[in-house]
Coordinates of C-alpha atoms in Angstrom, one line a residue:
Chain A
X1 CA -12.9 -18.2 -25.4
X2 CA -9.4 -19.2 -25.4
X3 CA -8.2 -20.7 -22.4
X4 CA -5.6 -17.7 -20.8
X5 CA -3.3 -20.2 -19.5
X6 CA -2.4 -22.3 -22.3
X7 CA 0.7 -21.8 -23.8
X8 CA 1.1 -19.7 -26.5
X9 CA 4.5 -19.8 -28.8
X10 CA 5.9 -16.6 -29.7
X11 CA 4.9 -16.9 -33.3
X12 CA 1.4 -18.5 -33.1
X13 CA -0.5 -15.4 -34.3
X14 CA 1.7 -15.9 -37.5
X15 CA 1.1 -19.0 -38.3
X16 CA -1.8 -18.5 -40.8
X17 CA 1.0 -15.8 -42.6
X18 CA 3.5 -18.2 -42.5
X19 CA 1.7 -21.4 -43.9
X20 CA 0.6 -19.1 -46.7
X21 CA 3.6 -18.5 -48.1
X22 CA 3.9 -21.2 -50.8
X23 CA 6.2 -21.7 -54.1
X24 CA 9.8 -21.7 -53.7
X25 CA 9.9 -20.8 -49.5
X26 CA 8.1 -22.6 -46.9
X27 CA 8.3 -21.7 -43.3
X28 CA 6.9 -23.2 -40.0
X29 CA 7.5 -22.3 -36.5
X30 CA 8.9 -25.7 -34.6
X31 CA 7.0 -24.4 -31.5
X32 CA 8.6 -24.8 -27.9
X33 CA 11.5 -26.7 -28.5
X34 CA 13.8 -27.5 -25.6
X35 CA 16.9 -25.2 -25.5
X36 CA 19.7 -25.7 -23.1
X37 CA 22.6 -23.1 -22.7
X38 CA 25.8 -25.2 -21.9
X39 CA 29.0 -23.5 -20.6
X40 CA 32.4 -25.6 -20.3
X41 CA 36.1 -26.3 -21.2
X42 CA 35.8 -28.5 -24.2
X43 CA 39.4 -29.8 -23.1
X44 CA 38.3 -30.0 -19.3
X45 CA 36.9 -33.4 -17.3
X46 CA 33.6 -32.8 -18.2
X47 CA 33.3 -32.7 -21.9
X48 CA 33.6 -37.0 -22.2
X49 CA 30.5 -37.4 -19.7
X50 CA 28.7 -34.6 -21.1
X51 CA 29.2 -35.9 -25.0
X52 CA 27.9 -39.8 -23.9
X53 CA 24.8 -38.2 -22.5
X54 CA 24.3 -36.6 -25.9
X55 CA 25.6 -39.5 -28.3
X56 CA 28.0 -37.0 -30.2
X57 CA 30.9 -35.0 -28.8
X58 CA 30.5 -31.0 -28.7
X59 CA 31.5 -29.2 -31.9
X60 CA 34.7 -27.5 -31.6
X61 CA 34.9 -26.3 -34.9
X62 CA 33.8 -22.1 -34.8
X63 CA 30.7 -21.8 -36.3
X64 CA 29.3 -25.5 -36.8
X65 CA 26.7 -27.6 -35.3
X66 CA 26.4 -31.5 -35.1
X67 CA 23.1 -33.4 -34.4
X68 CA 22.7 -36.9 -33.0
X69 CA 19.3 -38.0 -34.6
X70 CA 17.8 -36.6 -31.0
X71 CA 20.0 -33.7 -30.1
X72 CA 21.4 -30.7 -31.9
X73 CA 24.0 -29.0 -30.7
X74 CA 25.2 -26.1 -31.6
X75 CA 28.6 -24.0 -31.3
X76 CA 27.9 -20.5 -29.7
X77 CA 31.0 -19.7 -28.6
X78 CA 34.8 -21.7 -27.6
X79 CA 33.3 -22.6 -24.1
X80 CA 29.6 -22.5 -25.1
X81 CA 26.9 -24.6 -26.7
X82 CA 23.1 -24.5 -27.6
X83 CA 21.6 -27.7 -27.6
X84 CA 18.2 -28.0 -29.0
X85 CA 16.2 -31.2 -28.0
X86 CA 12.4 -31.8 -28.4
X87 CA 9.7 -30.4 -26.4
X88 CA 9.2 -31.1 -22.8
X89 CA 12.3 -33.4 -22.3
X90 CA 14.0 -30.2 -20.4
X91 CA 13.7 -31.7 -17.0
X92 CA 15.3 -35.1 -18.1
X93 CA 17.8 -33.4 -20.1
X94 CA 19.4 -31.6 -17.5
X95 CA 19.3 -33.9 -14.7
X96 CA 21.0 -36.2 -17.4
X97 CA 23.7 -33.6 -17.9
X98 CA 24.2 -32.1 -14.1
X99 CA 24.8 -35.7 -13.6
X100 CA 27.5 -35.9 -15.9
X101 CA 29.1 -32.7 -15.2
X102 CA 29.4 -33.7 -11.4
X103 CA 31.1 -31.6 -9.2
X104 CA 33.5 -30.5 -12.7
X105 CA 33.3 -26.6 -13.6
X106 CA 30.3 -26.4 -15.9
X107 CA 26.9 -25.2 -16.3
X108 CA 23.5 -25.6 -18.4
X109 CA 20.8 -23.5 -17.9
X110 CA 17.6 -23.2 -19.3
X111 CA 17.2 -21.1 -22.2
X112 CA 13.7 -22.7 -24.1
X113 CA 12.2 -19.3 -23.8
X114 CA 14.8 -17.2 -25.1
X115 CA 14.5 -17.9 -28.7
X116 CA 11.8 -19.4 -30.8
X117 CA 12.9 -21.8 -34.0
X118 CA 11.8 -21.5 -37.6
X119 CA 12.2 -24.4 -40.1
X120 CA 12.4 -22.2 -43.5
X121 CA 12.7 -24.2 -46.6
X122 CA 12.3 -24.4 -50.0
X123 CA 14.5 -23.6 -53.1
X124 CA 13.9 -19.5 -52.7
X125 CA 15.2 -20.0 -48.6
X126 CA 19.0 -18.7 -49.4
X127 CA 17.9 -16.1 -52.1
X128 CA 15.2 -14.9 -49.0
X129 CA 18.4 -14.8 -46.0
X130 CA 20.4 -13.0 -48.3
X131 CA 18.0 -10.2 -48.6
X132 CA 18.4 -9.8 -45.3
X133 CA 22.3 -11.3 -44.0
X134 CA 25.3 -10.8 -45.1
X135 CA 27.0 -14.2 -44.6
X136 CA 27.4 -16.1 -47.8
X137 CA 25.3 -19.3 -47.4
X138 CA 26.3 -21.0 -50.6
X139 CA 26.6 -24.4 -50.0
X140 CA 30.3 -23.6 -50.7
X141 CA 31.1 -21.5 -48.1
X142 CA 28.1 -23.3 -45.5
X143 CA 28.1 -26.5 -45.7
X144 CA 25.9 -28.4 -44.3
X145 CA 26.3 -27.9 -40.3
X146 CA 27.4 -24.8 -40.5
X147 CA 26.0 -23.0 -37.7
X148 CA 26.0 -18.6 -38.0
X149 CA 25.5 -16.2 -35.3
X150 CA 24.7 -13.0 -37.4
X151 CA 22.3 -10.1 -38.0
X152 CA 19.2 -10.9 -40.2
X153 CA 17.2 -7.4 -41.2
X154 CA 18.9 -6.2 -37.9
X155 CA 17.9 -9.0 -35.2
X156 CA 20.2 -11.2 -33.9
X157 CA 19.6 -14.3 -35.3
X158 CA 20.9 -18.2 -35.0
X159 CA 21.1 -19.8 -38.7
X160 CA 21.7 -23.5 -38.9
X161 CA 22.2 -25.2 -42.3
X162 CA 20.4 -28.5 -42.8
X163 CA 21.6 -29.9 -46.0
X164 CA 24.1 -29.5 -48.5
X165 CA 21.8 -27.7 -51.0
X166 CA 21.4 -24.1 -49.2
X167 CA 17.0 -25.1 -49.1
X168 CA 16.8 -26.2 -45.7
X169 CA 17.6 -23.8 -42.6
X170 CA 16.5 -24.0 -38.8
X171 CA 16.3 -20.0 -37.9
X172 CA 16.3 -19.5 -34.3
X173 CA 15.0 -15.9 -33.1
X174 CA 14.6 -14.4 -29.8
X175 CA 11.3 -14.6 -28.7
X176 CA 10.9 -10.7 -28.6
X177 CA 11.9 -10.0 -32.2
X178 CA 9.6 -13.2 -33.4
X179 CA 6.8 -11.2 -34.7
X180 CA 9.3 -8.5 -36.0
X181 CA 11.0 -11.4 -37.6
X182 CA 7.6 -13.5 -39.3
X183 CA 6.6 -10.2 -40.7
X184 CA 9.8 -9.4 -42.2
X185 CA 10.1 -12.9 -43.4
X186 CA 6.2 -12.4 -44.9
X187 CA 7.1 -9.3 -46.8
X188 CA 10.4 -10.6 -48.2
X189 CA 9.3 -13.2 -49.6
X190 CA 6.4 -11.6 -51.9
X191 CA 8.5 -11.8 -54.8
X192 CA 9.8 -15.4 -54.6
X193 CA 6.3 -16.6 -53.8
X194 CA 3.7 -17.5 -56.3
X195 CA 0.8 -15.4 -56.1
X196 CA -2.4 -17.4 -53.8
Chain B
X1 CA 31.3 -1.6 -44.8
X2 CA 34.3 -2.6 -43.1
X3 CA 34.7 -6.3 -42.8
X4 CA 36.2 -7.3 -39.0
X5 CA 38.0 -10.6 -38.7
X6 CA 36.4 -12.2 -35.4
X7 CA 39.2 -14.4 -34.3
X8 CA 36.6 -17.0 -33.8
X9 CA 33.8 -16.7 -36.7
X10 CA 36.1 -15.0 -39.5
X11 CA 35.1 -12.1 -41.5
X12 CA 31.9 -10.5 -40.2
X13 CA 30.3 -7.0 -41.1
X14 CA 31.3 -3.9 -38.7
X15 CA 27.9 -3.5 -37.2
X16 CA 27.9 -6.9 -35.2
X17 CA 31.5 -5.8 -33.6
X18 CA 31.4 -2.8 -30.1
X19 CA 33.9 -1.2 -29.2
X20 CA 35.4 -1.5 -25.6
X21 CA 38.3 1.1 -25.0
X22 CA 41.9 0.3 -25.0
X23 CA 43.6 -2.7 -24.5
X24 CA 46.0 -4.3 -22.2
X25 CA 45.3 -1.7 -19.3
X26 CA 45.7 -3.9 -16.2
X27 CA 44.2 -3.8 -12.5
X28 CA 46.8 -2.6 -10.2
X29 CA 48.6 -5.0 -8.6
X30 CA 48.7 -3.5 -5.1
X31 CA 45.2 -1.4 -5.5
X32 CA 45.5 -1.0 -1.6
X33 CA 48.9 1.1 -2.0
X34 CA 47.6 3.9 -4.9
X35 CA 47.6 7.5 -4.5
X36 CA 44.3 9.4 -5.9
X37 CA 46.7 10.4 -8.7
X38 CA 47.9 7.1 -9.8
X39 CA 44.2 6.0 -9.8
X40 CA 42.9 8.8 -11.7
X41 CA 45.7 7.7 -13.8
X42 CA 44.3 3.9 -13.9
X43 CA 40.8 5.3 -14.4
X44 CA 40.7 7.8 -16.7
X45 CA 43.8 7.9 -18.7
X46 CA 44.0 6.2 -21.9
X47 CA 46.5 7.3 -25.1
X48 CA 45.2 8.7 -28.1
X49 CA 47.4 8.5 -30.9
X50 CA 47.3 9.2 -34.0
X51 CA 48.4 5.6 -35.6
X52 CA 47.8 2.3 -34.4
X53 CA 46.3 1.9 -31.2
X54 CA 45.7 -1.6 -29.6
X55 CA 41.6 -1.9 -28.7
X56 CA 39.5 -4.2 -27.2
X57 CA 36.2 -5.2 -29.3
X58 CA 33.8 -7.5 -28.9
X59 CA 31.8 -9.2 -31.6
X60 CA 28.2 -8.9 -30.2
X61 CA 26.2 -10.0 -32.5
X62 CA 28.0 -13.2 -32.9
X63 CA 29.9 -15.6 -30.5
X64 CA 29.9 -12.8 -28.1
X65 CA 33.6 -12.8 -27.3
X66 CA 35.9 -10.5 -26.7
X67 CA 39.1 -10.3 -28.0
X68 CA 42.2 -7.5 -29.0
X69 CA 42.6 -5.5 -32.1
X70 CA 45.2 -3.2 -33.3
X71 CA 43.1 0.0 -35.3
X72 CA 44.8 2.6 -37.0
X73 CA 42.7 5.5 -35.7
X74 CA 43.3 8.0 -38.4
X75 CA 41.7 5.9 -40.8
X76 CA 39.2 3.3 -39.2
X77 CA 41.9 0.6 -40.7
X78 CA 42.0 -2.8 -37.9
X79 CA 46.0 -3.7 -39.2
X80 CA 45.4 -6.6 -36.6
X81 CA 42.7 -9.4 -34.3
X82 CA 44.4 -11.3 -31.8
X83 CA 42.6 -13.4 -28.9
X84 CA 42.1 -12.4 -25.5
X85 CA 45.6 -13.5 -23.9
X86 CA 47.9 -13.6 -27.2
X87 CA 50.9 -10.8 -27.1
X88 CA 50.2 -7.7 -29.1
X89 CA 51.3 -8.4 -33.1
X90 CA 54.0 -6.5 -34.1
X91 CA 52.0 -4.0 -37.5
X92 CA 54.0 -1.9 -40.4
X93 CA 52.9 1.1 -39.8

Protein backbone atom coordinates (compact mmCIF):
# COMPACT_ATOMS: atom_id res chain seq x y z
CA UNK A 1 0.00 0.00 0.00
CA UNK A 2 1.03 3.38 -0.75
CA UNK A 3 2.61 5.19 1.99
CA UNK A 4 -0.38 8.06 2.94
CA UNK A 5 2.20 10.55 3.78
CA UNK A 6 4.29 10.76 0.87
CA UNK A 7 3.89 13.52 -1.28
CA UNK A 8 1.89 13.39 -4.05
CA UNK A 9 2.06 16.17 -7.02
CA UNK A 10 -1.15 17.45 -8.22
CA UNK A 11 -0.79 15.72 -11.51
CA UNK A 12 0.62 12.28 -10.50
CA UNK A 13 -2.46 10.25 -11.37
CA UNK A 14 -1.92 11.67 -14.97
CA UNK A 15 1.22 10.86 -15.51
CA UNK A 16 0.56 7.51 -17.34
CA UNK A 17 -2.00 9.96 -19.75
CA UNK A 18 0.46 12.37 -20.24
CA UNK A 19 3.65 10.18 -21.17
CA UNK A 20 1.24 8.61 -23.67
CA UNK A 21 0.74 11.31 -25.67
CA UNK A 22 3.51 10.88 -28.37
CA UNK A 23 4.04 12.47 -32.02
CA UNK A 24 4.11 16.05 -32.46
CA UNK A 25 3.24 17.09 -28.39
CA UNK A 26 5.00 15.80 -25.41
CA UNK A 27 4.05 16.78 -21.96
CA UNK A 28 5.55 16.10 -18.38
CA UNK A 29 4.69 17.41 -15.09
CA UNK A 30 8.03 19.14 -13.59
CA UNK A 31 6.69 18.01 -10.10
CA UNK A 32 7.11 20.31 -6.93
CA UNK A 33 9.09 22.92 -8.18
CA UNK A 34 10.03 25.78 -5.82
CA UNK A 35 7.74 28.90 -6.33
CA UNK A 36 8.30 32.11 -4.64
CA UNK A 37 5.77 35.15 -4.86
CA UNK A 38 8.03 38.40 -4.70
CA UNK A 39 6.35 41.78 -4.11
CA UNK A 40 8.56 45.07 -4.61
CA UNK A 41 9.34 48.54 -6.22
CA UNK A 42 11.58 47.52 -9.05
CA UNK A 43 12.96 51.25 -8.77
CA UNK A 44 13.13 50.96 -4.84
CA UNK A 45 16.51 49.95 -2.53
CA UNK A 46 15.78 46.53 -2.70
CA UNK A 47 15.71 45.45 -6.28
CA UNK A 48 20.00 45.57 -6.61
CA UNK A 49 20.28 43.12 -3.52
CA UNK A 50 17.43 41.09 -4.46
CA UNK A 51 18.75 40.68 -8.43
CA UNK A 52 22.66 39.63 -6.99
CA UNK A 53 21.01 36.86 -5.01
CA UNK A 54 19.32 35.76 -8.21
CA UNK A 55 22.32 36.41 -10.86
CA UNK A 56 19.85 38.41 -13.16
CA UNK A 57 17.94 41.60 -12.51
CA UNK A 58 13.93 41.36 -12.38
CA UNK A 59 12.17 41.68 -15.73
CA UNK A 60 10.56 44.94 -16.05
CA UNK A 61 9.37 44.47 -19.32
CA UNK A 62 5.15 43.52 -19.09
CA UNK A 63 4.74 40.14 -19.84
CA UNK A 64 8.39 38.60 -20.01
CA UNK A 65 10.48 36.35 -18.05
CA UNK A 66 14.34 35.98 -17.74
CA UNK A 67 16.18 32.78 -16.34
CA UNK A 68 19.66 32.68 -14.84
CA UNK A 69 20.61 28.94 -15.60
CA UNK A 70 19.25 28.28 -11.80
CA UNK A 71 16.38 30.72 -11.46
CA UNK A 72 13.43 31.78 -13.48
CA UNK A 73 11.82 34.65 -12.90
CA UNK A 74 8.89 35.72 -14.06
CA UNK A 75 6.94 39.10 -14.47
CA UNK A 76 3.40 38.84 -12.89
CA UNK A 77 2.68 42.17 -12.40
CA UNK A 78 4.74 46.05 -12.23
CA UNK A 79 5.60 45.24 -8.44
CA UNK A 80 5.38 41.41 -8.66
CA UNK A 81 7.48 38.43 -9.69
CA UNK A 82 7.25 34.54 -9.71
CA UNK A 83 10.43 32.96 -9.39
CA UNK A 84 10.60 29.35 -10.04
CA UNK A 85 13.71 27.51 -8.56
CA UNK A 86 14.26 23.67 -8.13
CA UNK A 87 12.74 21.56 -5.64
CA UNK A 88 13.49 21.78 -2.05
CA UNK A 89 15.79 24.91 -2.20
CA UNK A 90 12.68 27.01 -0.73
CA UNK A 91 14.12 27.42 2.67
CA UNK A 92 17.55 28.62 1.31
CA UNK A 93 16.01 30.73 -1.22
CA UNK A 94 14.21 32.84 0.94
CA UNK A 95 16.46 33.29 3.73
CA UNK A 96 18.86 34.35 0.82
CA UNK A 97 16.34 36.90 -0.27
CA UNK A 98 14.85 38.24 3.26
CA UNK A 99 18.41 38.91 3.70
CA UNK A 100 18.72 41.00 0.89
CA UNK A 101 15.52 42.77 1.21
CA UNK A 102 16.51 43.92 4.86
CA UNK A 103 14.47 46.11 6.64
CA UNK A 104 13.49 47.67 2.70
CA UNK A 105 9.60 47.36 1.78
CA UNK A 106 9.29 44.01 0.18
CA UNK A 107 7.96 40.62 0.52
CA UNK A 108 8.32 36.88 -0.83
CA UNK A 109 6.10 34.32 0.24
CA UNK A 110 5.78 30.90 -0.45
CA UNK A 111 3.70 29.94 -3.27
CA UNK A 112 5.20 26.16 -4.34
CA UNK A 113 1.74 24.77 -3.71
CA UNK A 114 -0.32 27.15 -5.59
CA UNK A 115 0.42 26.06 -9.03
CA UNK A 116 1.86 22.90 -10.52
CA UNK A 117 4.28 23.30 -13.84
CA UNK A 118 4.00 21.40 -17.14
CA UNK A 119 6.84 21.24 -19.60
CA UNK A 120 4.68 20.74 -23.00
CA UNK A 121 6.68 20.31 -26.13
CA UNK A 122 6.87 19.26 -29.30
CA UNK A 123 6.15 20.71 -32.85
CA UNK A 124 2.04 20.29 -32.32
CA UNK A 125 2.60 22.44 -28.63
CA UNK A 126 1.38 26.00 -30.16
CA UNK A 127 -1.19 24.45 -32.63
CA UNK A 128 -2.56 22.51 -29.07
CA UNK A 129 -2.58 26.22 -26.82
CA UNK A 130 -4.29 27.75 -29.52
CA UNK A 131 -7.12 25.39 -29.28
CA UNK A 132 -7.54 26.56 -26.14
CA UNK A 133 -5.89 30.57 -25.74
CA UNK A 134 -6.35 33.32 -27.42
CA UNK A 135 -2.87 34.95 -27.30
CA UNK A 136 -1.03 34.63 -30.45
CA UNK A 137 2.11 32.57 -29.54
CA UNK A 138 3.88 32.79 -32.96
CA UNK A 139 7.29 33.13 -32.32
CA UNK A 140 6.58 36.67 -33.89
CA UNK A 141 4.47 38.05 -31.50
CA UNK A 142 6.20 35.60 -28.34
CA UNK A 143 9.43 35.50 -28.42
CA UNK A 144 11.30 33.62 -26.66
CA UNK A 145 10.75 34.81 -22.81
CA UNK A 146 7.70 35.93 -23.26
CA UNK A 147 5.84 35.22 -20.24
CA UNK A 148 1.46 35.26 -20.60
CA UNK A 149 -1.02 35.43 -17.80
CA UNK A 150 -4.22 34.35 -19.72
CA UNK A 151 -7.15 31.93 -19.86
CA UNK A 152 -6.38 28.34 -21.30
CA UNK A 153 -9.99 26.29 -21.87
CA UNK A 154 -11.15 28.70 -19.08
CA UNK A 155 -8.36 28.19 -16.20
CA UNK A 156 -6.13 30.64 -15.42
CA UNK A 157 -3.06 29.70 -16.65
CA UNK A 158 0.89 30.94 -16.57
CA UNK A 159 2.54 30.31 -20.15
CA UNK A 160 6.26 30.81 -20.45
CA UNK A 161 8.00 30.50 -23.89
CA UNK A 162 11.19 28.49 -24.00
CA UNK A 163 12.67 28.99 -27.37
CA UNK A 164 12.34 30.92 -30.32
CA UNK A 165 10.49 28.21 -32.33
CA UNK A 166 6.88 28.29 -30.53
CA UNK A 167 7.76 24.01 -29.49
CA UNK A 168 8.85 24.47 -26.04
CA UNK A 169 6.43 25.94 -23.24
CA UNK A 170 6.63 25.70 -19.33
CA UNK A 171 2.60 25.79 -18.38
CA UNK A 172 2.09 26.54 -14.89
CA UNK A 173 -1.58 25.67 -13.46
CA UNK A 174 -3.06 25.96 -10.20
CA UNK A 175 -2.96 22.96 -8.42
CA UNK A 176 -6.87 22.72 -8.22
CA UNK A 177 -7.57 22.94 -11.93
CA UNK A 178 -4.36 20.44 -12.61
CA UNK A 179 -6.49 17.44 -13.33
CA UNK A 180 -9.12 19.68 -15.10
CA UNK A 181 -6.15 20.91 -17.04
CA UNK A 182 -4.13 17.13 -17.95
CA UNK A 183 -7.49 15.99 -19.15
CA UNK A 184 -8.18 18.83 -21.29
CA UNK A 185 -4.65 18.73 -22.50
CA UNK A 186 -5.22 14.70 -23.13
CA UNK A 187 -8.34 15.21 -25.22
CA UNK A 188 -6.96 18.10 -27.32
CA UNK A 189 -4.35 16.65 -28.37
CA UNK A 190 -6.00 13.35 -30.04
CA UNK A 191 -5.78 14.75 -33.34
CA UNK A 192 -2.12 16.01 -33.35
CA UNK A 193 -1.06 12.73 -31.86
CA UNK A 194 -0.22 9.62 -33.72
CA UNK A 195 -2.38 6.92 -32.92
CA UNK A 196 -0.43 4.22 -29.94
CA UNK B 1 -15.39 39.49 -28.51
CA UNK B 2 -14.32 42.76 -27.51
CA UNK B 3 -10.63 43.05 -27.19
CA UNK B 4 -9.61 45.34 -23.77
CA UNK B 5 -6.21 47.07 -23.83
CA UNK B 6 -4.63 46.16 -20.31
CA UNK B 7 -2.45 49.08 -19.80
CA UNK B 8 0.10 46.60 -18.71
CA UNK B 9 -0.26 43.24 -20.97
CA UNK B 10 -1.90 44.94 -24.24
CA UNK B 11 -4.75 43.62 -25.94
CA UNK B 12 -6.46 40.80 -24.07
CA UNK B 13 -10.07 39.12 -24.57
CA UNK B 14 -13.09 40.71 -22.51
CA UNK B 15 -13.64 37.67 -20.28
CA UNK B 16 -10.21 38.08 -18.33
CA UNK B 17 -11.24 41.93 -17.51
CA UNK B 18 -14.20 42.62 -14.17
CA UNK B 19 -15.72 45.35 -13.79
CA UNK B 20 -15.38 47.56 -10.64
CA UNK B 21 -17.98 50.62 -10.60
CA UNK B 22 -17.06 54.08 -11.42
CA UNK B 23 -14.06 55.74 -11.20
CA UNK B 24 -12.32 58.54 -9.46
CA UNK B 25 -14.99 58.59 -6.59
CA UNK B 26 -12.81 59.58 -3.62
CA UNK B 27 -12.96 58.87 0.39
CA UNK B 28 -14.06 61.96 2.05
CA UNK B 29 -11.64 64.00 3.25
CA UNK B 30 -13.11 64.89 6.65
CA UNK B 31 -15.31 61.45 6.99
CA UNK B 32 -15.75 62.54 10.67
CA UNK B 33 -17.75 65.82 9.55
CA UNK B 34 -20.53 63.97 6.96
CA UNK B 35 -24.14 64.23 7.40
CA UNK B 36 -26.17 60.71 6.70
CA UNK B 37 -27.04 62.52 3.43
CA UNK B 38 -23.71 63.31 2.12
CA UNK B 39 -22.75 59.73 2.92
CA UNK B 40 -25.58 58.14 1.30
CA UNK B 41 -24.41 60.34 -1.34
CA UNK B 42 -20.66 58.90 -1.08
CA UNK B 43 -22.07 55.42 -0.88
CA UNK B 44 -24.63 54.88 -3.07
CA UNK B 45 -24.59 57.46 -5.75
CA UNK B 46 -22.94 56.92 -8.86
CA UNK B 47 -23.96 58.74 -12.57
CA UNK B 48 -25.39 56.87 -15.21
CA UNK B 49 -25.08 58.37 -18.39
CA UNK B 50 -25.82 57.63 -21.37
CA UNK B 51 -22.15 58.26 -23.17
CA UNK B 52 -18.86 57.84 -21.87
CA UNK B 53 -18.55 57.06 -18.41
CA UNK B 54 -15.01 56.77 -16.64
CA UNK B 55 -14.87 52.97 -14.90
CA UNK B 56 -12.58 51.16 -12.96
CA UNK B 57 -11.65 47.43 -14.39
CA UNK B 58 -9.42 45.16 -13.42
CA UNK B 59 -7.78 42.61 -15.60
CA UNK B 60 -8.23 39.36 -13.50
CA UNK B 61 -7.12 36.90 -15.26
CA UNK B 62 -3.93 38.49 -16.08
CA UNK B 63 -1.46 40.78 -14.14
CA UNK B 64 -4.31 41.32 -11.80
CA UNK B 65 -4.20 45.18 -11.77
CA UNK B 66 -6.45 47.57 -11.72
CA UNK B 67 -6.48 50.39 -13.64
CA UNK B 68 -9.26 53.30 -15.29
CA UNK B 69 -11.19 53.09 -18.48
CA UNK B 70 -13.43 55.41 -20.19
CA UNK B 71 -16.64 53.08 -21.70
CA UNK B 72 -19.25 54.39 -23.76
CA UNK B 73 -22.25 52.69 -22.03
CA UNK B 74 -24.65 52.78 -24.83
CA UNK B 75 -22.60 50.61 -26.86
CA UNK B 76 -20.04 48.54 -24.71
CA UNK B 77 -17.30 50.73 -26.76
CA UNK B 78 -13.96 51.38 -24.03
CA UNK B 79 -12.91 54.92 -26.07
CA UNK B 80 -10.00 54.89 -23.41
CA UNK B 81 -7.31 52.62 -20.58
CA UNK B 82 -5.39 54.81 -18.50
CA UNK B 83 -3.32 53.56 -15.23
CA UNK B 84 -4.32 53.86 -11.81
CA UNK B 85 -3.15 57.55 -10.97
CA UNK B 86 -2.98 59.10 -14.67
CA UNK B 87 -5.74 62.10 -15.24
CA UNK B 88 -8.81 61.07 -17.07
CA UNK B 89 -8.09 61.31 -21.23
CA UNK B 90 -9.91 63.80 -22.86
CA UNK B 91 -12.42 61.17 -25.76
CA UNK B 92 -14.45 62.50 -29.04
CA UNK B 93 -17.55 61.67 -28.16
Amino acid sequence: MADPRARRSPLAGWAPQLQALNGAIRAQELPFLTQLNLRLDSGGPAADPVAKVLGVSLPTVPCTSVGSGVYEVLWLGPDEWLILAPAGSAPELMIALREAIGSEHAAVTDVSAQRTTVQLSGPGARELLAKGCAIDLHPAASPEGSCVQTLLAQTGIIIVVRDGTATDFLLLVRSSFAEYFAAWLVDASVELTEPA
Amino acid sequence: MQLIRCPWCGSREEVEFHYGGQAHVSYPENPAELSDAEWARYVFFRANPRGPLAERWVHAAGCRRWFNAVRDTSTHELLAVYRIGEPQPEVAR
